[in-house]
DNA sequence: TTAAATTTTCAAATATTTCTGAAAATAAAA
DNA sequence: TTTTATTTTCAGAAATATTTGAAAATTTAA
């Protein structure tokens, strides 16, 4: 298969996968492009490769930087910004998990924590709601611990154990 | 806190969480509603509780059934359909993971498998693309094994081991 | 059968998200 | 400083996704 075709397939696949996980298509595609680029790219190059506007490129590159999976690279004597992606897939997955925990698990805990001392006529309803809140809190807290392990210093130890378990 | 307020908070939180995972808000809200309902509900009750149209309710309930986390319940001598949710949070998480594997991991494998024997001028580019495809295939395959374990008969054993690891 | 109840479907309307492009802001060079 | 290069922002445009509501299909009862 020709490089150009393969590249397009890869970028599109990443875009579709991203979409179904609530990540906008362009953001995922920029990431795919940087992931397979041996060299760091400028905003212009990203715009050209993906046929997107400057504003779109700028905003999504910034979003990727906020997610911690794309870095700005400085080139001596160069005025333009260069961007490059985290290349290690495990490291990448780790970053995404950590970021999602921060963005979603924390707000979830906050809301569930607010649902307290529920009172109402229908005891069965109150009981069902209360117990689900508790169960989800327990579940989320375990997920949180798991993510902490994944992001911690001994994450390699953890991954190795995990991989042994699925052998 | 009054039951009504607590219920609303719970349903909204679930809707927001769903949205950020690529699940439409109404679908997540119907699920939340069924999750905390001691009794199975009819389409009409869902429509009233969430202020949504019949068509919307019908389509999203079906989507939840397709995901395997909501069941149709038959009531003797009743003409209407009743719906109820999987109540066990771990079982729920398991179903969602399995379903997402089927919907996303399988198509990903298919596309990556197509990217084969890449040829092109720029050797560095070809190498980077090829190696990323390989690495993602490895990663996805390990994730797949993990999900298989989670969905398998010994999933309890697996969960217990996992929980011990994060203690 | 036919009639009534219920569910599903889907074209059109609405709402939401994403994208563009040019002006404003920022940063480096002259 | 002023000029030039580059990046960011954001209002409006375009593209997508969701929702409605009523007609069609289905299912059960009479």
Short mmCIF file of C-alpha atoms (C1' of nucleotides) in Angstrom, two decimals:
data_model
loop_
_atom_site.label_atom_id
_atom_site.label_comp_id
_atom_site.label_asym_id
_atom_site.label_seq_id
_atom_site.Cartn_x
_atom_site.Cartn_y
_atom_site.Cartn_z
CA UNK A 1 0.00 0.00 0.00
CA UNK A 2 1.18 3.51 -0.85
CA UNK A 3 2.30 5.62 2.08
CA UNK A 4 -0.20 8.35 1.32
CA UNK A 5 -3.14 5.96 1.36
CA UNK A 6 -1.95 4.25 4.53
CA UNK A 7 -1.49 7.58 6.27
CA UNK A 8 -5.00 8.67 5.32
CA UNK A 9 -6.48 5.41 6.59
CA UNK A 10 -4.66 5.77 9.88
CA UNK A 11 -5.69 9.39 10.40
CA UNK A 12 -9.30 8.66 9.54
CA UNK A 13 -9.46 5.62 11.81
CA UNK A 14 -8.09 7.65 14.70
CA UNK A 15 -10.63 10.39 13.98
CA UNK A 16 -13.54 7.96 14.05
CA UNK A 17 -12.31 6.25 17.21
CA UNK A 18 -11.89 9.63 18.89
CA UNK A 19 -15.40 10.69 17.91
CA UNK A 20 -16.97 7.71 19.59
CA UNK A 21 -15.12 8.60 22.80
CA UNK A 22 -16.30 12.18 22.87
CA UNK A 23 -13.13 13.63 21.36
CA UNK A 24 -13.65 15.82 18.36
CA UNK A 25 -12.59 14.38 15.05
CA UNK A 26 -10.11 17.08 14.13
CA UNK A 27 -8.40 16.88 17.49
CA UNK A 28 -7.96 13.13 17.07
CA UNK A 29 -6.74 13.56 13.50
CA UNK A 30 -4.15 16.16 14.42
CA UNK A 31 -2.98 13.79 17.09
CA UNK A 32 -2.77 10.92 14.60
CA UNK A 33 -0.80 13.08 12.21
CA UNK A 34 1.72 14.11 14.85
CA UNK A 35 1.94 10.55 16.13
CA UNK A 36 3.21 9.26 12.79
CA UNK A 37 5.34 12.27 11.88
CA UNK A 38 9.03 11.62 12.43
CA UNK A 39 9.52 15.38 12.68
CA UNK A 40 7.64 18.04 14.62
CA UNK A 41 5.16 19.96 12.47
CA UNK A 42 4.13 23.60 12.23
CA UNK A 43 0.54 24.82 12.33
CA UNK A 44 0.74 25.45 8.58
CA UNK A 45 1.79 21.90 7.87
CA UNK A 46 -1.07 20.58 10.00
CA UNK A 47 -3.51 22.87 8.17
CA UNK A 48 -2.30 21.65 4.79
CA UNK A 49 -2.23 17.97 5.65
CA UNK A 50 -5.74 17.92 7.11
CA UNK A 51 -7.32 20.70 5.05
CA UNK A 52 -8.44 22.69 8.03
CA UNK A 53 -8.44 26.37 8.90
CA UNK A 54 -5.86 28.13 11.00
CA UNK A 55 -8.33 28.73 13.82
CA UNK A 56 -9.35 25.11 13.93
CA UNK A 57 -5.74 23.93 13.96
CA UNK A 58 -4.76 26.40 16.63
CA UNK A 59 -7.62 25.51 18.96
CA UNK A 60 -7.26 21.77 18.65
CA UNK A 61 -3.49 21.81 19.04
CA UNK A 62 -3.98 23.77 22.22
CA UNK A 63 -6.56 21.22 23.41
CA UNK A 64 -4.07 18.41 22.77
CA UNK A 65 -1.44 20.30 24.73
CA UNK A 66 -3.95 20.74 27.59
CA UNK A 67 -4.50 16.99 27.53
CA UNK A 68 -0.77 16.57 27.95
CA UNK A 69 -0.24 14.45 24.83
CA UNK A 70 1.22 17.05 22.47
CA UNK A 71 4.22 19.25 23.15
CA UNK A 72 5.38 22.55 21.75
CA UNK A 73 8.91 22.28 20.44
CA UNK A 74 11.29 25.20 20.12
CA UNK A 75 13.65 25.28 17.18
CA UNK A 76 16.69 27.53 17.49
CA UNK A 77 16.54 30.48 15.12
CA UNK A 78 13.00 29.56 14.05
CA UNK A 79 10.06 31.81 14.63
CA UNK A 80 7.28 29.31 14.13
CA UNK A 81 6.04 26.89 16.74
CA UNK A 82 6.62 23.20 16.15
CA UNK A 83 4.43 20.47 17.61
CA UNK A 84 5.10 16.88 18.37
CA UNK A 85 3.17 14.09 20.06
CA UNK A 86 3.92 11.77 22.91
CA UNK A 87 5.06 8.72 20.94
CA UNK A 88 4.82 5.97 23.51
CA UNK A 89 1.39 4.35 23.29
CA UNK A 90 1.33 3.28 26.97
CA UNK A 91 2.38 6.72 28.08
CA UNK A 92 -0.32 8.14 25.83
CA UNK A 93 -3.03 5.92 27.27
CA UNK A 94 -1.84 6.83 30.75
CA UNK A 95 -2.11 10.56 30.05
CA UNK A 96 -5.58 10.20 28.61
CA UNK A 97 -6.79 8.15 31.57
CA UNK A 98 -5.37 10.61 34.08
CA UNK A 99 -6.88 13.54 32.27
CA UNK A 100 -10.28 11.92 32.04
CA UNK A 101 -10.21 11.11 35.71
CA UNK A 102 -9.55 14.74 36.49
CA UNK A 103 -12.24 15.99 34.12
CA UNK A 104 -14.97 13.45 34.83
CA UNK A 105 -14.43 11.46 38.00
CA UNK A 106 -13.82 14.51 40.15
CA UNK A 107 -17.01 16.31 39.02
CA UNK A 108 -18.94 13.06 39.49
CA UNK A 109 -17.71 12.74 43.07
CA UNK A 110 -18.70 16.33 43.72
CA UNK A 111 -22.28 15.80 42.52
CA UNK A 112 -22.73 12.45 44.25
CA UNK A 113 -21.40 13.97 47.46
CA UNK A 114 -24.15 16.60 47.28
CA UNK A 115 -26.86 13.93 47.19
CA UNK A 116 -27.15 13.51 50.92
CA UNK A 117 -29.84 12.85 53.53
CA UNK A 118 -32.51 12.25 50.93
CA UNK A 119 -36.03 12.43 52.32
CA UNK A 120 -39.32 11.60 50.64
CA UNK A 121 -42.72 9.94 50.81
CA UNK A 122 -41.87 6.83 48.85
CA UNK A 123 -39.38 4.86 50.94
CA UNK A 124 -38.56 2.36 48.18
CA UNK A 125 -37.60 5.17 45.80
CA UNK A 126 -35.46 6.92 48.37
CA UNK A 127 -33.74 3.66 49.22
CA UNK A 128 -33.03 2.77 45.60
CA UNK A 129 -31.59 6.21 44.84
CA UNK A 130 -29.51 6.29 48.00
CA UNK A 131 -28.08 2.83 47.45
CA UNK A 132 -27.21 3.53 43.82
CA UNK A 133 -25.42 6.72 44.81
CA UNK A 134 -23.42 4.75 47.39
CA UNK A 135 -22.62 1.95 44.97
CA UNK A 136 -21.48 4.33 42.28
CA UNK A 137 -19.35 6.18 44.81
CA UNK A 138 -17.69 2.90 45.77
CA UNK A 139 -17.19 1.94 42.15
CA UNK A 140 -15.82 5.36 41.21
CA UNK A 141 -13.51 5.34 44.18
CA UNK A 142 -12.08 1.97 43.13
CA UNK A 143 -11.66 3.21 39.59
CA UNK A 144 -9.93 6.25 41.04
CA UNK A 145 -7.49 4.09 42.98
CA UNK A 146 -6.82 2.04 39.87
CA UNK A 147 -6.07 5.17 37.87
CA UNK A 148 -3.84 6.43 40.65
CA UNK A 149 -1.83 3.25 40.43
CA UNK A 150 -1.60 3.58 36.68
CA UNK A 151 -0.33 7.13 36.96
CA UNK A 152 2.00 6.52 39.88
CA UNK A 153 5.71 5.91 39.99
CA UNK A 154 5.23 2.15 40.10
CA UNK A 155 2.96 2.14 37.06
CA UNK A 156 5.35 -0.17 35.24
CA UNK A 157 5.13 -2.71 38.02
CA UNK A 158 1.39 -2.41 37.87
CA UNK A 159 1.20 -2.85 34.10
CA UNK A 160 3.46 -5.87 34.27
CA UNK A 161 1.26 -7.50 36.88
CA UNK A 162 -1.81 -6.71 34.85
CA UNK A 163 -0.30 -8.17 31.72
CA UNK A 164 0.67 -11.34 33.58
CA UNK A 165 -2.95 -11.66 34.66
CA UNK A 166 -4.23 -11.66 31.10
CA UNK A 167 -1.65 -14.10 29.79
CA UNK B 1 -32.40 16.98 50.44
CA UNK B 2 -35.83 16.34 48.91
CA UNK B 3 -36.12 13.18 46.82
CA UNK B 4 -37.21 15.08 43.74
CA UNK B 5 -34.16 17.34 43.81
CA UNK B 6 -31.80 14.44 44.46
CA UNK B 7 -33.28 12.45 41.61
CA UNK B 8 -32.87 15.38 39.23
CA UNK B 9 -29.25 15.87 40.26
CA UNK B 10 -28.53 12.20 39.72
CA UNK B 11 -30.18 12.07 36.31
CA UNK B 12 -28.43 15.23 35.16
CA UNK B 13 -25.04 14.06 36.38
CA UNK B 14 -25.43 10.78 34.52
CA UNK B 15 -26.47 12.68 31.39
CA UNK B 16 -23.39 14.89 31.52
CA UNK B 17 -21.07 11.96 32.18
CA UNK B 18 -22.61 10.06 29.29
CA UNK B 19 -22.18 13.01 26.94
CA UNK B 20 -18.47 13.21 27.58
CA UNK B 21 -18.17 9.51 26.71
CA UNK B 22 -19.97 9.82 23.40
CA UNK B 23 -23.32 8.61 24.70
CA UNK B 24 -26.25 10.84 24.01
CA UNK B 25 -27.63 12.72 26.96
CA UNK B 26 -31.17 11.37 26.77
CA UNK B 27 -29.96 7.80 26.54
CA UNK B 28 -27.88 8.27 29.66
CA UNK B 29 -30.75 10.00 31.46
CA UNK B 30 -33.23 7.24 30.66
CA UNK B 31 -30.69 4.82 31.99
CA UNK B 32 -30.24 6.84 35.18
CA UNK B 33 -34.00 6.98 35.67
CA UNK B 34 -34.41 3.23 35.29
CA UNK B 35 -31.40 2.60 37.50
CA UNK B 36 -32.99 4.33 40.48
CA UNK B 37 -36.56 3.16 39.85
CA UNK B 38 -37.58 0.34 42.18
CA UNK B 39 -40.20 -0.66 39.62
CA UNK B 40 -39.99 -1.13 35.86
CA UNK B 41 -41.33 1.86 33.92
CA UNK B 42 -43.42 2.27 30.78
CA UNK B 43 -42.49 4.46 27.84
CA UNK B 44 -45.13 6.96 28.96
CA UNK B 45 -43.62 7.23 32.42
CA UNK B 46 -40.18 7.78 30.94
CA UNK B 47 -41.58 10.45 28.62
CA UNK B 48 -43.25 12.25 31.52
CA UNK B 49 -40.31 12.05 33.89
CA UNK B 50 -37.79 13.37 31.39
CA UNK B 51 -40.07 15.58 29.29
CA UNK B 52 -39.19 13.92 26.03
CA UNK B 53 -41.21 12.81 23.02
CA UNK B 54 -42.46 9.31 22.36
CA UNK B 55 -40.10 8.84 19.43
CA UNK B 56 -37.10 9.94 21.42
CA UNK B 57 -37.98 7.64 24.31
CA UNK B 58 -38.60 4.71 22.00
CA UNK B 59 -35.34 5.10 20.11
CA UNK B 60 -33.16 5.56 23.15
CA UNK B 61 -34.75 2.73 25.11
CA UNK B 62 -34.04 0.48 22.16
CA UNK B 63 -30.44 1.70 22.08
CA UNK B 64 -30.08 0.83 25.77
CA UNK B 65 -31.50 -2.62 25.11
CA UNK B 66 -29.01 -3.05 22.25
CA UNK B 67 -26.25 -2.15 24.69
CA UNK B 68 -27.50 -4.92 26.93
CA UNK B 69 -28.07 -2.75 30.00
CA UNK B 70 -31.85 -2.35 29.87
CA UNK B 71 -34.40 -5.16 29.68
CA UNK B 72 -37.95 -5.34 28.51
CA UNK B 73 -40.20 -6.75 31.19
CA UNK B 74 -43.48 -8.49 30.54
CA UNK B 75 -46.30 -7.97 32.99
CA UNK B 76 -49.06 -10.54 32.94
CA UNK B 77 -52.31 -9.13 31.62
CA UNK B 78 -50.63 -5.82 30.72
CA UNK B 79 -50.41 -4.57 27.21
CA UNK B 80 -47.69 -1.97 27.65
CA UNK B 81 -43.98 -2.75 27.70
CA UNK B 82 -42.13 -2.20 30.93
CA UNK B 83 -38.43 -1.42 31.10
CA UNK B 84 -35.90 -1.96 33.81
CA UNK B 85 -32.15 -1.52 34.07
CA UNK B 86 -29.34 -3.80 35.05
CA UNK B 87 -28.95 -2.77 38.69
CA UNK B 88 -25.53 -4.13 39.56
CA UNK B 89 -22.91 -1.46 38.89
CA UNK B 90 -20.10 -3.94 38.15
CA UNK B 91 -22.32 -5.89 35.82
CA UNK B 92 -23.24 -2.60 34.17
CA UNK B 93 -19.62 -1.55 33.70
CA UNK B 94 -18.85 -5.00 32.31
CA UNK B 95 -21.63 -4.78 29.73
CA UNK B 96 -20.54 -1.33 28.62
CA UNK B 97 -16.92 -2.42 28.26
CA UNK B 98 -17.85 -5.52 26.27
CA UNK B 99 -20.13 -3.55 24.00
CA UNK B 100 -17.53 -0.88 23.37
CA UNK B 101 -14.95 -3.51 22.54
CA UNK B 102 -17.29 -4.97 19.96
CA UNK B 103 -18.18 -1.58 18.47
CA UNK B 104 -14.76 0.05 18.52
CA UNK B 105 -11.91 -2.35 19.02
CA UNK B 106 -13.03 -4.72 16.27
CA UNK B 107 -13.35 -1.98 13.62
CA UNK B 108 -9.97 -0.61 14.73
CA UNK B 109 -8.33 -4.00 14.25
CA UNK B 110 -9.92 -4.27 10.83
CA UNK B 111 -8.51 -0.91 9.67
CA UNK B 112 -5.07 -1.45 11.18
CA UNK B 113 -4.94 -4.87 9.56
CA UNK B 114 -5.48 -3.22 6.18
CA UNK B 115 -2.44 -0.99 6.63
CA UNK B 116 0.07 -3.45 5.29
CA UNK B 117 3.28 -3.45 3.23
CA UNK B 118 3.49 0.31 3.20
CA UNK B 119 5.86 1.67 0.55
CA UNK B 120 7.05 5.21 -0.06
CA UNK B 121 9.89 7.58 -0.80
CA UNK B 122 10.47 8.82 2.69
CA UNK B 123 11.80 5.88 4.70
CA UNK B 124 11.53 7.65 8.06
CA UNK B 125 7.86 8.38 7.49
CA UNK B 126 7.09 4.84 6.41
CA UNK B 127 8.94 3.48 9.42
CA UNK B 128 7.16 5.74 11.89
CA UNK B 129 3.73 4.88 10.50
CA UNK B 130 4.45 1.17 10.39
CA UNK B 131 5.79 1.05 13.90
CA UNK B 132 2.85 3.02 15.32
CA UNK B 133 0.41 0.69 13.62
CA UNK B 134 2.23 -2.28 15.15
CA UNK B 135 2.38 -0.71 18.60
CA UNK B 136 -1.29 0.18 18.56
CA UNK B 137 -2.15 -3.33 17.43
CA UNK B 138 -0.20 -4.73 20.36
CA UNK B 139 -1.82 -2.33 22.76
CA UNK B 140 -5.30 -2.99 21.41
CA UNK B 141 -4.74 -6.71 21.54
CA UNK B 142 -3.75 -6.51 25.21
CA UNK B 143 -6.77 -4.37 25.95
CA UNK B 144 -8.84 -6.95 24.15
CA UNK B 145 -7.46 -9.75 26.31
CA UNK B 146 -8.15 -7.68 29.41
CA UNK B 147 -11.74 -7.12 28.34
CA UNK B 148 -12.11 -10.82 27.57
CA UNK B 149 -11.03 -11.60 31.09
CA UNK B 150 -13.48 -9.09 32.47
CA UNK B 151 -16.32 -10.59 30.49
CA UNK B 152 -15.41 -14.20 31.07
CA UNK B 153 -16.73 -16.71 33.57
CA UNK B 154 -13.91 -15.99 36.00
CA UNK B 155 -14.47 -12.25 35.92
CA UNK B 156 -15.09 -12.25 39.66
CA UNK B 157 -11.72 -13.82 40.28
CA UNK B 158 -10.22 -11.21 38.02
CA UNK B 159 -11.94 -8.29 39.73
CA UNK B 160 -10.89 -9.56 43.12
CA UNK B 161 -7.27 -9.79 42.04
CA UNK B 162 -7.46 -6.33 40.54
CA UNK B 163 -8.96 -4.88 43.70
CA UNK B 164 -6.23 -6.50 45.81
CA UNK B 165 -3.69 -4.80 43.56
CA UNK B 166 -5.05 -1.36 44.28
CA UNK B 167 -5.38 -1.84 48.02
"C1'" DT C 1 -61.81 -10.95 10.82
"C1'" DT C 2 -62.04 -5.71 12.72
"C1'" DA C 3 -60.88 -2.47 16.15
"C1'" DA C 4 -58.13 -0.55 19.68
"C1'" DA C 5 -53.76 -0.04 21.94
"C1'" DT C 6 -49.10 0.38 21.56
"C1'" DT C 7 -44.67 0.82 19.38
"C1'" DT C 8 -41.69 2.14 15.68
"C1'" DT C 9 -40.11 4.89 12.06
"C1'" DC C 10 -38.47 8.84 9.81
"C1'" DA C 11 -38.85 13.57 7.47
"C1'" DA C 12 -38.58 17.92 9.07
"C1'" DA C 13 -37.51 21.11 12.90
"C1'" DT C 14 -34.32 22.29 16.62
"C1'" DA C 15 -30.34 22.26 19.09
"C1'" DT C 16 -25.55 21.59 19.50
"C1'" DT C 17 -20.99 21.28 17.99
"C1'" DT C 18 -17.46 22.31 15.05
"C1'" DC C 19 -15.18 25.18 11.71
"C1'" DT C 20 -13.87 29.27 9.23
"C1'" DG C 21 -11.69 33.48 8.39
"C1'" DA C 22 -10.47 37.79 9.51
"C1'" DA C 23 -9.49 41.02 13.24
"C1'" DA C 24 -7.00 41.48 17.53
"C1'" DA C 25 -3.26 40.14 20.31
"C1'" DT C 26 1.31 38.70 20.93
"C1'" DA C 27 6.10 38.06 19.99
"C1'" DA C 28 10.33 38.66 17.52
"C1'" DA C 29 13.11 41.42 14.32
"C1'" DA C 30 14.53 45.59 12.28
"C1'" DT D 1 10.38 52.56 18.55
"C1'" DT D 2 7.97 50.47 14.14
"C1'" DT D 3 7.46 46.67 11.22
"C1'" DT D 4 6.72 41.99 10.23
"C1'" DA D 5 5.67 37.23 11.46
"C1'" DT D 6 2.92 34.33 14.01
"C1'" DT D 7 -0.71 32.89 17.07
"C1'" DT D 8 -5.10 33.37 19.27
"C1'" DT D 9 -9.75 34.55 19.61
"C1'" DC D 10 -14.43 34.53 18.53
"C1'" DA D 11 -18.80 35.89 15.87
"C1'" DG D 12 -21.12 33.98 12.37
"C1'" DA D 13 -21.49 30.00 9.00
"C1'" DA D 14 -21.64 25.26 8.15
"C1'" DA D 15 -21.99 20.68 9.50
"C1'" DT D 16 -23.78 17.15 12.80
"C1'" DA D 17 -26.62 15.30 16.08
"C1'" DT D 18 -30.77 15.09 18.47
"C1'" DT D 19 -35.65 15.56 18.96
"C1'" DT D 20 -40.33 15.92 17.68
"C1'" DG D 21 -44.73 14.42 16.18
"C1'" DA D 22 -47.60 12.23 13.35
"C1'" DA D 23 -48.22 8.44 10.06
"C1'" DA D 24 -47.22 3.60 9.42
"C1'" DA D 25 -46.49 -0.78 11.39
"C1'" DT D 26 -47.24 -4.05 14.79
"C1'" DT D 27 -49.42 -6.40 18.39
"C1'" DT D 28 -53.19 -7.86 21.23
"C1'" DA D 29 -58.09 -8.05 22.21
"C1'" DA D 30 -62.78 -8.33 20.81
#
